[in-house]
Coordinates of C-alpha atoms and ligand atoms in Angstrom, one line a residue:
M1 CA -115.0 56.6 -189.4
T2 CA -111.8 57.0 -187.5
A3 CA -111.7 56.0 -183.7
P4 CA -111.3 57.1 -181.1
R5 CA -113.0 60.4 -181.8
I6 CA -114.9 63.0 -180.0
E7 CA -118.0 64.4 -181.7
I8 CA -118.8 68.0 -180.9
D9 CA -122.3 69.5 -181.5
L10 CA -121.7 73.2 -182.2
D11 CA -125.4 74.0 -182.2
K12 CA -125.7 72.9 -178.6
I13 CA -122.6 74.9 -177.6
R14 CA -124.3 78.0 -179.2
D15 CA -127.6 77.2 -177.5
N16 CA -126.0 76.7 -174.0
T17 CA -124.1 80.0 -174.4
R18 CA -127.2 81.8 -175.6
W19 CA -129.3 80.4 -172.7
L20 CA -126.8 81.6 -170.1
V21 CA -126.3 85.0 -171.8
N22 CA -130.1 85.5 -171.9
R23 CA -130.6 84.5 -168.3
L24 CA -127.7 86.6 -167.0
A25 CA -128.2 89.8 -169.1
P26 CA -131.3 91.0 -167.1
R27 CA -129.0 90.6 -164.0
G28 CA -126.5 92.9 -165.6
I29 CA -123.9 90.1 -166.0
S30 CA -122.0 89.4 -169.2
V31 CA -120.5 86.0 -170.1
T32 CA -116.9 85.6 -171.0
A33 CA -116.6 82.0 -172.5
V34 CA -113.7 79.9 -171.3
T35 CA -112.0 77.7 -173.9
K36 CA -109.3 76.0 -171.9
A37 CA -111.1 72.7 -171.5
V38 CA -111.3 72.4 -175.3
C39 CA -107.7 73.6 -176.0
G40 CA -109.0 76.8 -177.7
H41 CA -110.7 74.8 -180.4
P42 CA -111.6 77.6 -182.9
D43 CA -115.0 76.2 -184.0
I44 CA -116.1 75.8 -180.4
A45 CA -114.8 79.3 -179.6
N46 CA -116.8 80.7 -182.6
A47 CA -120.0 78.9 -181.5
M48 CA -119.6 80.5 -178.0
L49 CA -119.3 83.9 -179.6
E50 CA -122.4 83.2 -181.8
G51 CA -124.2 82.4 -178.6
G52 CA -123.5 85.9 -177.3
A53 CA -120.4 85.7 -175.2
V54 CA -118.7 89.1 -175.0
G55 CA -115.2 87.6 -175.3
L56 CA -113.1 84.5 -174.7
A57 CA -110.8 83.4 -172.0
D58 CA -108.1 80.8 -171.8
A59 CA -105.4 79.7 -169.3
R60 CA -102.7 78.8 -171.9
I61 CA -101.0 81.0 -174.5
T62 CA -100.8 78.0 -176.9
N63 CA -104.6 77.9 -177.0
V64 CA -104.9 81.6 -177.5
R65 CA -102.3 81.4 -180.3
R66 CA -104.5 78.7 -181.9
M67 CA -107.6 80.9 -181.8
R68 CA -105.8 83.9 -183.1
S69 CA -104.3 81.9 -186.0
A70 CA -107.8 80.8 -186.9
G71 CA -108.8 84.4 -187.3
I72 CA -110.6 85.0 -184.1
T73 CA -110.3 88.7 -183.3
C74 CA -112.6 89.2 -180.3
P75 CA -111.2 90.3 -176.9
I76 CA -109.3 87.4 -175.2
L77 CA -108.5 87.3 -171.5
M78 CA -105.6 85.3 -170.1
I79 CA -107.2 83.8 -167.0
R80 CA -104.1 82.2 -165.5
T81 CA -101.6 84.7 -164.2
P82 CA -99.0 85.0 -167.1
M83 CA -95.6 83.4 -166.8
L84 CA -92.8 86.0 -166.7
S85 CA -91.3 84.0 -169.6
Q86 CA -94.4 84.6 -171.7
V87 CA -95.3 88.2 -171.0
E88 CA -94.3 89.4 -174.5
E89 CA -96.7 87.1 -176.2
V90 CA -99.5 87.6 -173.7
A91 CA -99.2 91.4 -174.3
T92 CA -99.2 90.8 -178.0
I93 CA -102.2 88.4 -178.5
C94 CA -104.3 88.9 -175.3
D95 CA -106.2 92.1 -174.7
A96 CA -106.3 91.5 -170.9
S97 CA -105.0 89.2 -168.3
C98 CA -105.8 88.1 -164.7
N99 CA -102.9 89.1 -162.4
T100 CA -101.7 88.7 -158.8
E101 CA -97.9 89.5 -159.0
T102 CA -96.4 93.0 -159.4
A103 CA -93.3 91.6 -161.2
V104 CA -95.6 90.2 -163.9
V105 CA -97.7 93.4 -164.3
T106 CA -94.5 95.5 -164.6
D107 CA -93.1 93.3 -167.4
L108 CA -96.5 93.1 -169.1
A109 CA -96.7 96.9 -169.1
K110 CA -93.1 97.2 -170.5
A111 CA -93.9 94.7 -173.3
T112 CA -97.1 96.6 -174.1
L113 CA -95.4 100.0 -174.1
R114 CA -92.8 98.7 -176.6
R115 CA -95.8 97.9 -178.9
D116 CA -97.3 101.3 -178.2
S117 CA -100.5 99.9 -176.9
C118 CA -102.2 99.2 -173.6
H119 CA -102.9 96.0 -171.7
E120 CA -105.9 95.6 -169.5
I121 CA -105.3 94.2 -166.0
I122 CA -107.8 92.3 -163.9
L123 CA -106.6 91.8 -160.4
M124 CA -107.6 88.5 -158.9
V125 CA -108.5 88.6 -155.2
E126 CA -108.3 85.6 -152.8
M127 CA -111.8 85.0 -151.5
G128 CA -111.4 81.6 -149.8
D129 CA -110.6 79.2 -152.7
K130 CA -106.8 79.6 -151.9
R131 CA -105.7 79.1 -155.4
E132 CA -104.8 82.4 -157.1
G133 CA -105.4 85.8 -155.6
I134 CA -104.1 88.9 -153.9
M135 CA -105.1 89.0 -150.2
P136 CA -108.1 91.4 -149.9
E137 CA -106.2 93.7 -147.5
D138 CA -103.4 94.2 -150.1
L139 CA -105.8 94.9 -153.0
T140 CA -106.0 98.7 -152.9
D141 CA -102.2 99.2 -152.7
F142 CA -101.7 96.8 -155.6
A143 CA -104.4 98.5 -157.6
L144 CA -102.9 101.9 -157.0
Q145 CA -99.6 100.6 -158.2
V146 CA -101.2 99.4 -161.4
T147 CA -102.8 102.8 -162.1
R148 CA -99.3 104.3 -161.8
T149 CA -97.7 101.9 -164.3
P150 CA -97.6 103.2 -167.8
G151 CA -98.7 100.6 -170.3
A152 CA -101.0 98.8 -167.8
R153 CA -104.7 99.8 -167.4
L154 CA -106.7 98.7 -164.3
H155 CA -109.7 97.2 -166.0
G156 CA -111.2 95.4 -163.0
I157 CA -111.1 92.9 -160.2
G158 CA -112.1 89.3 -160.1
A159 CA -112.2 86.2 -158.0
N160 CA -112.4 82.5 -158.3
F161 CA -114.4 80.1 -156.2
A162 CA -114.7 76.3 -155.7
C163 CA -111.7 75.3 -157.8
L164 CA -109.2 74.1 -155.2
A165 CA -110.8 74.4 -151.8
D166 CA -114.5 73.8 -152.5
A167 CA -115.2 77.3 -151.2
A168 CA -118.6 77.8 -152.8
P169 CA -119.5 81.4 -153.4
T170 CA -122.0 82.5 -150.8
P171 CA -124.1 85.7 -151.1
E172 CA -121.9 87.1 -148.3
K173 CA -118.7 86.4 -150.2
M174 CA -120.1 87.9 -153.4
A175 CA -121.2 91.0 -151.4
A176 CA -117.6 91.2 -150.0
L177 CA -116.2 91.2 -153.5
S178 CA -118.6 94.0 -154.5
S179 CA -117.4 96.1 -151.5
L180 CA -113.8 95.5 -152.6
A181 CA -114.6 97.0 -156.0
D182 CA -116.0 100.1 -154.2
D183 CA -113.0 100.3 -151.9
T184 CA -110.6 100.1 -154.8
E185 CA -112.4 102.8 -156.7
A186 CA -112.4 105.0 -153.6
V187 CA -108.6 104.8 -153.4
C188 CA -107.6 104.6 -157.1
G189 CA -110.0 107.0 -158.6
P190 CA -110.8 105.3 -161.9
F191 CA -114.0 103.4 -162.4
I192 CA -113.6 99.7 -162.0
E193 CA -115.3 98.6 -165.3
T194 CA -115.3 94.8 -164.8
V195 CA -116.0 92.9 -161.6
S196 CA -115.6 89.3 -162.8
G197 CA -117.3 87.3 -160.1
G198 CA -116.2 83.8 -160.9
S199 CA -117.0 80.7 -163.0
S200 CA -119.7 78.1 -163.6
A201 CA -119.5 77.6 -159.8
N202 CA -121.2 81.0 -159.4
L203 CA -124.2 80.2 -161.5
S204 CA -126.5 78.9 -158.8
W205 CA -125.8 82.3 -157.0
A206 CA -126.1 84.4 -160.2
L207 CA -129.4 82.7 -161.5
E208 CA -131.2 83.3 -158.2
D209 CA -133.0 86.5 -157.4
G210 CA -130.6 88.0 -154.7
P211 CA -128.7 91.2 -155.4
V212 CA -125.7 90.9 -157.7
G213 CA -124.1 94.0 -156.4
R214 CA -121.1 95.2 -158.5
I215 CA -120.6 91.8 -160.2
N216 CA -121.1 92.3 -164.0
N217 CA -119.2 89.4 -165.5
L218 CA -118.7 85.7 -165.2
R219 CA -116.1 83.5 -166.9
I220 CA -118.0 80.4 -167.9
G221 CA -116.6 77.1 -169.3
E222 CA -118.1 74.0 -167.8
A223 CA -121.7 75.0 -167.9
I224 CA -121.5 75.9 -171.6
L225 CA -119.6 72.7 -172.5
L226 CA -121.3 70.1 -170.3
G227 CA -124.4 71.8 -169.0
T228 CA -123.5 71.0 -165.5
D229 CA -122.9 72.9 -162.2
P230 CA -119.4 72.0 -161.0
V231 CA -120.4 72.5 -157.3
S232 CA -123.3 70.1 -157.2
G233 CA -122.3 68.0 -160.3
R234 CA -125.9 68.2 -161.4
P235 CA -127.2 69.3 -164.8
I236 CA -128.5 72.9 -165.1
N237 CA -132.1 72.9 -166.2
G238 CA -132.3 74.4 -169.7
L239 CA -128.8 73.4 -170.8
H240 CA -127.8 70.6 -173.1
T241 CA -125.7 67.9 -171.3
D242 CA -124.8 66.0 -174.5
V243 CA -122.6 68.4 -176.4
F244 CA -119.8 65.9 -176.6
T245 CA -119.8 62.1 -177.4
L246 CA -116.6 60.1 -177.2
L247 CA -116.5 57.1 -179.5
A248 CA -114.2 54.1 -178.9
E249 CA -113.8 51.0 -181.0
V250 CA -114.1 47.4 -179.7
I251 CA -111.0 45.3 -180.4
E252 CA -111.6 42.2 -178.3
T253 CA -114.6 40.4 -176.9
K254 CA -114.2 37.2 -174.9
I255 CA -115.8 35.2 -172.1
K256 CA -113.0 35.4 -169.5
S257 CA -114.8 33.6 -166.7
K258 CA -118.0 31.7 -166.4
P259 CA -120.5 33.1 -163.9
V260 CA -120.5 31.4 -160.5
P261 CA -123.9 30.0 -159.6
L262 CA -125.4 31.5 -156.5
K263 CA -125.1 29.3 -153.5
L264 CA -128.2 29.7 -151.4
S265 CA -128.7 28.3 -147.9
D266 CA -132.2 27.2 -148.7
P267 CA -132.0 24.2 -151.1
A268 CA -135.6 25.0 -152.3
L269 CA -134.3 28.4 -153.5
S270 CA -131.2 27.0 -155.1
A271 CA -133.4 24.7 -157.1
L272 CA -135.1 27.7 -158.6
S273 CA -132.0 28.6 -160.5
L274 CA -132.0 32.3 -160.1
M275 CA -129.6 32.8 -163.0
P276 CA -130.9 32.6 -166.6
R277 CA -129.2 29.7 -168.4
H278 CA -127.4 31.8 -170.9
H279 CA -126.4 34.6 -168.5
W280 CA -122.8 35.1 -169.7
I281 CA -120.6 37.9 -168.6
T282 CA -118.4 39.0 -171.4
R283 CA -115.3 41.2 -171.3
S284 CA -114.4 43.5 -174.1
I285 CA -111.5 45.8 -174.8
L286 CA -112.0 49.4 -176.1
A287 CA -109.1 50.9 -178.0
I288 CA -108.7 53.9 -175.8
G289 CA -107.0 54.4 -172.5
L290 CA -105.5 56.7 -169.9
Q291 CA -103.5 58.5 -172.5
D292 CA -106.7 59.6 -174.3
T293 CA -109.1 60.4 -171.5
N294 CA -109.9 59.9 -167.8
P295 CA -111.8 56.5 -167.8
A296 CA -113.2 57.3 -164.3
G297 CA -114.9 60.3 -165.8
L298 CA -116.8 58.4 -168.5
V299 CA -120.5 57.5 -168.5
F300 CA -121.0 54.1 -170.2
P301 CA -124.2 52.9 -171.8
A302 CA -126.5 51.0 -169.4
A303 CA -125.4 47.4 -170.2
I304 CA -121.7 48.2 -170.0
T305 CA -119.6 48.3 -166.9
L306 CA -116.1 49.7 -166.5
I307 CA -113.7 47.1 -165.1
G308 CA -110.4 48.9 -165.4
S309 CA -108.0 50.8 -167.7
T310 CA -104.4 51.0 -168.7
S311 CA -102.6 53.5 -171.0
D312 CA -104.1 52.1 -174.2
H313 CA -107.0 49.8 -173.1
I314 CA -110.3 50.2 -171.4
V315 CA -111.7 46.9 -170.2
V316 CA -115.5 46.6 -169.8
E317 CA -118.0 43.9 -168.9
T318 CA -121.3 43.3 -170.6
T319 CA -124.2 41.1 -169.6
N320 CA -126.0 39.2 -172.3
C321 CA -125.1 41.6 -175.1
P322 CA -121.5 40.9 -176.3
L323 CA -120.0 43.8 -178.2
S324 CA -118.9 42.9 -181.7
I325 CA -115.4 43.5 -182.9
G326 CA -115.2 46.8 -184.9
S327 CA -118.3 48.2 -183.3
E328 CA -118.2 51.5 -181.4
V329 CA -119.3 52.4 -177.9
A330 CA -120.6 55.9 -177.3
L331 CA -119.4 57.5 -174.0
Q332 CA -120.4 60.6 -172.2
V333 CA -117.7 62.7 -170.6
N334 CA -117.3 64.7 -167.4
Y335 CA -114.9 67.7 -167.2
S336 CA -111.7 65.8 -166.6
A337 CA -112.5 63.1 -169.3
L338 CA -113.3 66.0 -171.7
V339 CA -110.1 67.9 -171.0
R340 CA -107.9 64.9 -171.6
A341 CA -109.8 63.8 -174.7
M342 CA -109.6 67.3 -176.3
A343 CA -105.8 67.4 -175.6
A344 CA -105.1 63.9 -176.8
P345 CA -103.5 63.7 -180.2
D346 CA -105.0 60.3 -181.0
V347 CA -108.6 61.4 -180.4
T348 CA -109.9 62.9 -183.6
K349 CA -112.1 65.9 -183.1
V350 CA -115.2 65.8 -185.3
V351 CA -117.3 69.0 -185.4
L352 CA -121.0 68.6 -186.2
R353 CA -122.1 72.0 -187.4
N354 CA -125.2 73.6 -188.8
K355 CA -127.2 70.5 -188.1
R356 CA -130.2 72.8 -187.7
Q357 CA -129.5 75.1 -190.6
T358 CA -129.5 71.9 -192.7
D359 CA -132.8 70.9 -191.1
Y360 CA -134.0 74.4 -191.8
A361 CA -133.1 74.3 -195.4
A362 CA -134.9 71.0 -195.9
A363 CA -137.9 72.3 -194.0
E364 CA -138.0 75.4 -196.1
R365 CA -137.9 73.3 -199.3
N366 CA -140.9 71.4 -197.9
G367 CA -142.6 74.6 -196.9
R368 CA -142.4 73.8 -193.2
Y369 CA -140.5 75.5 -190.5
P370 CA -139.3 73.5 -187.5
A371 CA -140.5 74.8 -184.2
F372 CA -137.1 75.3 -182.7
L373 CA -136.0 78.1 -185.1
Ligands
LIG401 C1 -111.2 77.5 -165.5 C2 -111.5 78.9 -165.0 C3 -112.7 79.4 -165.2 C4 -113.9 78.6 -165.8 O1 -114.3 77.6 -165.0 P1 -115.6 76.7 -165.3 O2 -115.8 75.9 -164.1 O3 -115.1 75.9 -166.5 O4 -116.7 77.6 -165.7 C5 -113.0 80.7 -164.8 N1 -112.0 81.4 -164.2 C6 -110.7 80.9 -164.0 C7 -109.7 81.8 -163.4 C8 -110.4 79.6 -164.4 O5 -109.2 79.1 -164.2

């Protein structure tokens, strides 16, 4: 099979989405699935929808275009504030967008009016992450202005945490966001439908028992795709952490230096020869590099150690188990390694679908039903 390639288990994407949807539903929180890390891959987007996501969100119009071209018709939210130069297309193919600038909202509204439709506006509030957001004290004025702009509809407010400044969402901050929803309603009149509380970084807060207040939506990418909590870096119990496998092919294996025998001060210990006689350290090259992924974000199999990488090569060391030319090494990815691999033209995306349906069909023929269905 072609290499490098990234194998994507769609069943696990669907499972992870379903697990989060089921856990958050009793808390009154819906899941908008974020597709930006996978460049809006339509099969992945569809698996997220099958898992119960109420809609999709992406940061780039190119990714949204890709999903629309593949026939995806669900609501799509633009989560990066739209470029002025792209408002026409955002108004055409996105149902809603996150906004922080009046000039953008004005132009979005004009573009929407020309199409005789309406664009939903979610106002992002700055809650400490210091990436995007209107300052809380300016929110009600801004919101009032949106309600007076024909073509724009104030759909909700939102916030983002722990992306730039490591400002993890505390219960106090989440309560403050809820109060802002109440304040905005008090001034603007219309009901604030959506209070989009954050991303995967908010899950440890959302999955606990504390009050959720007005928060009724989260925009989730990483937890669905990697099964991890971006704040702690740890796996979330109940989610698959092996949705993606990156495969790279070995193109060179050589002994580049012989091991140096240990020099011990005690001659009696030296005589014991602590190193096995055939303990060779071998270097191999994988045909993949910085252009294809973030090597520092890869997890290698136990016997393989990353030595370094250049644009097109990753050099690894193995102990006692030389990699044969043409064999493949399976790598696990973190978020940055995943993002780059999904965007790299030379990494083939291989979708594994309906693995369980196939198992199910076989089981049915044999008169047995697997426990997981
Ligand atoms: C990327 C992003 C998300 C999703 O973040 P994850 O950590 O992948 O869950 C949510 N909201 C905004 C505004 C984003 O940019």
